XYZ file of C-alpha atoms in Angstrom:
300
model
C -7.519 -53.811 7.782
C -11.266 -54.345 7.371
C -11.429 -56.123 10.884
C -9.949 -53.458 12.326
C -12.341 -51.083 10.973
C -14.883 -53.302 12.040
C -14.294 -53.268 15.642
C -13.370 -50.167 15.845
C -16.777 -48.445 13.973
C -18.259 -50.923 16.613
C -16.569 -49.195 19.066
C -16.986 -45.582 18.187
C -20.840 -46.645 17.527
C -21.238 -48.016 21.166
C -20.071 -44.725 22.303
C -21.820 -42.090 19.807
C -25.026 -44.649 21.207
C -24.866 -44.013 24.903
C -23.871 -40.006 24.355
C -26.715 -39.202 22.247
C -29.508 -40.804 24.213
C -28.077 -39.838 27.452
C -27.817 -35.766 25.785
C -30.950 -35.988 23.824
C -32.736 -37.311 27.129
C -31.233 -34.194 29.705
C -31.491 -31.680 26.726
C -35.715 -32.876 26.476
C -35.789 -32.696 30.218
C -34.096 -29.627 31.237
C -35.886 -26.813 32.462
C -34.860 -23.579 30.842
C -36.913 -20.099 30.127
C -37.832 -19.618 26.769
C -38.585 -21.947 23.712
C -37.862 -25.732 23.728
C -36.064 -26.306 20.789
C -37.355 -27.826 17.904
C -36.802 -31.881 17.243
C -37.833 -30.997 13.742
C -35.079 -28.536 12.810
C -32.472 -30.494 14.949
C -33.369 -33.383 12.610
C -32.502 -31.285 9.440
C -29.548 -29.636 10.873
C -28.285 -33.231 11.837
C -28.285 -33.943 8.102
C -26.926 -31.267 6.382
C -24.079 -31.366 9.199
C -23.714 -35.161 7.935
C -23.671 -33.542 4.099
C -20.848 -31.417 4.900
C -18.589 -34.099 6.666
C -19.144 -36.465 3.603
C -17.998 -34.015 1.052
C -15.220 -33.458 3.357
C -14.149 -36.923 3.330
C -14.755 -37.565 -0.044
C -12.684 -34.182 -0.523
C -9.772 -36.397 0.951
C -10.363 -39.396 -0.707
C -9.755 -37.533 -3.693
C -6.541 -36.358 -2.647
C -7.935 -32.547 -1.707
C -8.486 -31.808 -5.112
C -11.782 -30.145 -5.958
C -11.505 -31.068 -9.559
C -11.514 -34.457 -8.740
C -14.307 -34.065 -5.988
C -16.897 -31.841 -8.573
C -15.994 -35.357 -10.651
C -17.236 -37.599 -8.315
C -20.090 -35.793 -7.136
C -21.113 -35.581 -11.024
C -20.428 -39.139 -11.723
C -21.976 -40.456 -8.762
C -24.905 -38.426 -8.189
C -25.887 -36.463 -10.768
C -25.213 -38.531 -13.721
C -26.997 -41.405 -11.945
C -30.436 -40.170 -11.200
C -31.705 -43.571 -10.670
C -29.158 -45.117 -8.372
C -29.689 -41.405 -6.477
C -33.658 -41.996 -5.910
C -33.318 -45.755 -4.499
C -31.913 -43.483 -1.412
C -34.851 -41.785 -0.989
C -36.901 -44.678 0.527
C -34.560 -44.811 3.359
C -33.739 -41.678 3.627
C -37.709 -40.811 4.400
C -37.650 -43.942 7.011
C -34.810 -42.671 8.965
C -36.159 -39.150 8.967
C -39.160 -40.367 10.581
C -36.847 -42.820 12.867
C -34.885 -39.468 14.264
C -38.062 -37.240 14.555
C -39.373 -40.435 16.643
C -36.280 -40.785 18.784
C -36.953 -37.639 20.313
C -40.568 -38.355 21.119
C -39.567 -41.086 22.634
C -36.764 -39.751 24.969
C -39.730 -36.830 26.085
C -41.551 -39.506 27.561
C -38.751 -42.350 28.642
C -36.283 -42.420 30.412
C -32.744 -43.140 28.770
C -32.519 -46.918 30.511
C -35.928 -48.108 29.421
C -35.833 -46.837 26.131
C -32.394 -48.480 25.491
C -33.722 -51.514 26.156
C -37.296 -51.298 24.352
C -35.092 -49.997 21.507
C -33.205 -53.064 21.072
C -36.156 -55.003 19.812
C -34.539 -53.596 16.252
C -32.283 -56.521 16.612
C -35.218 -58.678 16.415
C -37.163 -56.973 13.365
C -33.853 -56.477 11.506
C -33.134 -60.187 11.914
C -36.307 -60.740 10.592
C -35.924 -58.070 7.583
C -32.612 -59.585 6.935
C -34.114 -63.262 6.781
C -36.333 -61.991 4.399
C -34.605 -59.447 2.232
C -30.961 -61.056 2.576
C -31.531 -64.640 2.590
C -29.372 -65.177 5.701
C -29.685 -67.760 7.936
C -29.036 -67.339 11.487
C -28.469 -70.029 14.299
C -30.241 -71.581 17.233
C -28.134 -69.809 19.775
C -28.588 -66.326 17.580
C -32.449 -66.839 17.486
C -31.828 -67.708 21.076
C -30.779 -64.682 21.746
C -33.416 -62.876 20.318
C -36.269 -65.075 22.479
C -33.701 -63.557 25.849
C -33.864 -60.109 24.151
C -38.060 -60.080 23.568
C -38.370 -61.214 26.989
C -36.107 -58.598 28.460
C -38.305 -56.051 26.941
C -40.973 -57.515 27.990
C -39.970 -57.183 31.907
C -39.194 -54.047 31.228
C -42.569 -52.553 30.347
C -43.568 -54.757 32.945
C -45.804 -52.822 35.583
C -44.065 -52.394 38.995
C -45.140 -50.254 42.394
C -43.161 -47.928 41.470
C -44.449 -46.667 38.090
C -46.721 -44.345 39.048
C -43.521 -42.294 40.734
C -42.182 -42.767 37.532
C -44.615 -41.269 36.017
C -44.880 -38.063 37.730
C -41.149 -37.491 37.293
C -41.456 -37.529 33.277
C -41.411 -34.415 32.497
C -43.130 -34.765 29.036
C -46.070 -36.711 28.467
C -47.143 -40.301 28.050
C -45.224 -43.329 28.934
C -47.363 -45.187 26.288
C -46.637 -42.583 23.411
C -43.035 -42.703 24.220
C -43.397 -46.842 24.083
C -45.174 -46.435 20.331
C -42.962 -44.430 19.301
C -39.978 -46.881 20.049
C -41.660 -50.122 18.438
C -42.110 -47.914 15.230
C -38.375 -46.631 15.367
C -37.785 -50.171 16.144
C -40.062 -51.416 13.040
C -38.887 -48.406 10.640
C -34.979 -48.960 11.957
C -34.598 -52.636 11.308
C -36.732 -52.421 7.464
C -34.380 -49.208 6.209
C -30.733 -50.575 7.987
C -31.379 -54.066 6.000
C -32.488 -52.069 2.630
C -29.325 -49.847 2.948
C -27.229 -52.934 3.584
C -28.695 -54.232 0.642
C -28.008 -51.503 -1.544
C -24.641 -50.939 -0.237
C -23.057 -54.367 -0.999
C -24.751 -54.746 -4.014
C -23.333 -51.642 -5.690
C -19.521 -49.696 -5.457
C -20.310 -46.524 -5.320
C -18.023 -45.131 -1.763
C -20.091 -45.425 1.757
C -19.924 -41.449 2.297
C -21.544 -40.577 -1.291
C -24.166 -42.914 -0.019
C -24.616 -40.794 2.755
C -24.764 -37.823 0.753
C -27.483 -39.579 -1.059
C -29.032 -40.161 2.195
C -28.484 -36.779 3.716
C -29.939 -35.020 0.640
C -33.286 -36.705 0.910
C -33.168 -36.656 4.496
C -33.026 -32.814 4.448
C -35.801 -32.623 1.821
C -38.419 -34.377 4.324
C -37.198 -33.073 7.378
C -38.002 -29.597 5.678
C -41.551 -31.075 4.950
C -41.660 -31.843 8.476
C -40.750 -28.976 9.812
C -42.987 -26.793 7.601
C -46.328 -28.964 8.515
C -45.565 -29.736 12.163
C -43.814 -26.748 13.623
C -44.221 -24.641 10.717
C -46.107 -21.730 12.979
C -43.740 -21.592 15.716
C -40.551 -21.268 13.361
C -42.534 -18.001 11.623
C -42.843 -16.634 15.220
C -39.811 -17.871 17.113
C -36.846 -18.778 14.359
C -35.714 -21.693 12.743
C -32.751 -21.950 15.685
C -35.030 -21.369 19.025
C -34.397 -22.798 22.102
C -31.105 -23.774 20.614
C -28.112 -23.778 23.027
C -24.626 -25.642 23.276
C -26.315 -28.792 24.258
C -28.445 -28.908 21.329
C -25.750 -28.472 19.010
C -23.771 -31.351 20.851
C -26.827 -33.715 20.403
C -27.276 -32.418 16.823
C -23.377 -33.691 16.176
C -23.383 -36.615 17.910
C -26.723 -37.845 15.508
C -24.800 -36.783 12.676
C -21.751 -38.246 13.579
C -24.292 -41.022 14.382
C -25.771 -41.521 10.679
C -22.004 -41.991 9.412
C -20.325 -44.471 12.081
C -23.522 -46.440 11.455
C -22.848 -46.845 7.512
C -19.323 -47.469 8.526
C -20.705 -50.299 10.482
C -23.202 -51.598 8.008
C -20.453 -51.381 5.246
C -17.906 -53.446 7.017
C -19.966 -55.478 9.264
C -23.899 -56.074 9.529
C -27.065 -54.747 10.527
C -27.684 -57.368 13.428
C -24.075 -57.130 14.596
C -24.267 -53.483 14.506
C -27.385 -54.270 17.007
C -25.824 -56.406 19.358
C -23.357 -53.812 19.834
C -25.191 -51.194 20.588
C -26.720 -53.257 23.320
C -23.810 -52.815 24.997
C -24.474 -49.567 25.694
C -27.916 -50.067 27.671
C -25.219 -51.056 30.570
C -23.594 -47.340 30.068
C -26.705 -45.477 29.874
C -28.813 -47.765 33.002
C -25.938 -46.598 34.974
C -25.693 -42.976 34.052
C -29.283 -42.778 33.640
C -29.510 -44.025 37.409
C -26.598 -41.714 38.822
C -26.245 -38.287 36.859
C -29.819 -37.915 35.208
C -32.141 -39.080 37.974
C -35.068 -40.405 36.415
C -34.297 -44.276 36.335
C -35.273 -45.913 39.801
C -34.545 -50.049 39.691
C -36.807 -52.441 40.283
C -36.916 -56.218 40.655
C -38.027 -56.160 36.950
C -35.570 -53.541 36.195
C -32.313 -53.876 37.199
């Protein structure tokens, strides 16, 4: 049973992968009148969407009863303030992981961001050598030497980059490039320190995420307030927001619990591997539906 819901969290996290880059990427890009909407609030939406579909689950794991769900949420959260705060270090990391993602896809495309991105593999193999005591093998640290290298072609200047460039429609290639080595940096140190915490203690996967998704709400709110906390006083909370933002807000929540799944029945550097697999999807889409991803000898 556990093998099967291995593979198949793998699964559902390959595709939740390619459809929320590919989204977030066309919903940064696309030209409409009116306010952009805010990454900030999408952020915090994101999590208290992820709240709600905890509680829900938990709501069936304890048979729909809500007796037996005020219970658990009292037991597990409440009457254990401290195993409640270790969240809270993660919880701030991936915050600023999700506000980065979307600074990121403003000024990448969707191909050559999935394949900076994947250098998580590499600094949670590292993390995990560190905090976990595993020990990988040649052809696994093998893989990672291939990995850094196709990275490295990527950013590679070509002829064509300057084209690139002008087709962006946000920004800086290089701030979208820092922001993906600190997602990369920030995603592979809080994925090992979750996987850490999960294994070593009993409490259920989706309180865990409730865990996470409080804290995760309380500094995306910070966020919000510091960084766009002008333009929500003029323009709302919800500007800009349309029924592509509100698929891209759902697919990251849906996002934050496939990828416990994963964690809790697999690993942090298989759940990376995986998701490589969707750099094929997203090249390939990226190329043919969005437009902005032109091959070169480097990148193809």
């Amino acid at each position: 049973m556990s093998a099967n819901l291995k593979y198949l969290s793998l699964g559902i996290l390959v595709f939740q992968t390619t459809s929320l880059v590919l989204t977030m990427r066309y919903s940064r890009t696309l030209k409409e009148e009116g306010p952009r909407y805010l990454s900030s609030t999408a952020v915090v939406v994101a999590e208290i969407l992820k709240i709600m579909a905890c509680i829900l689950l938990v709501y069936k794991e304890s048979q729909c009863s809500l007796r037996a769900l005020n219970r658990i949420l009292n037991d597990e959260i409440l009457n254990k303030p401290m195993e409640t705060i270790k969240l809270a270090i993660p919880s701030g990391i991936y915050t600023l992981q999700n506000n980065l993602l979307y600074v990121a896809l403003s000024n990448l495309d969707a191909a050559t961001y999935q394949v900076t991105y994947q250098l998580k593999i590499l600094t949670t193999a590292l993390f995990s050598v560190s905090m976990l005591s595993k020990k990988l093998g040649v052809y696994q640290w093998l893989s990672l030497v291939i990995l850094m290298t196709g990275v490295a072609f990527v950013q590679w200047p070509s002829d064509s980059q300057e084209l690139d460039s002008k087709e962006l429609s946000a920004g800086s290639q290089f701030v979208g490039l820092m922001a993906v080595l600190t997602a990369c940096f920030s995603s592979g140190f809080a994925g090992v320190y979750f996987e850490k915490i999960l294994k070593e203690t009993k409490q259920s996967v989706w309180i865990r995420n409730i865990q996470l998704g409080f804290f995760g709400s309380i500094f995306g709110l910070m966020g919000v307030y510091i960084y766009d906390g002008e333009l929500v006083s003029k323009n709302g909370f919800f500007q800009g927001y349309n029924r592509l933002t509100w698929i891209v807000v759902a697919l990251q929540a849906l996002g934050g619990l496939v990828i416990a799944a994963v964690i809790k029945y697999a690993d942090n550097i298989l759940k990376g591997f995986a998701t490589s697999l969707s750099i094929i999807l997203s090249t390939l889409i990226s190329y043919f539906w969005l437009q902005d991803f032109v091959p070169t000898s480097l990148k193809e």
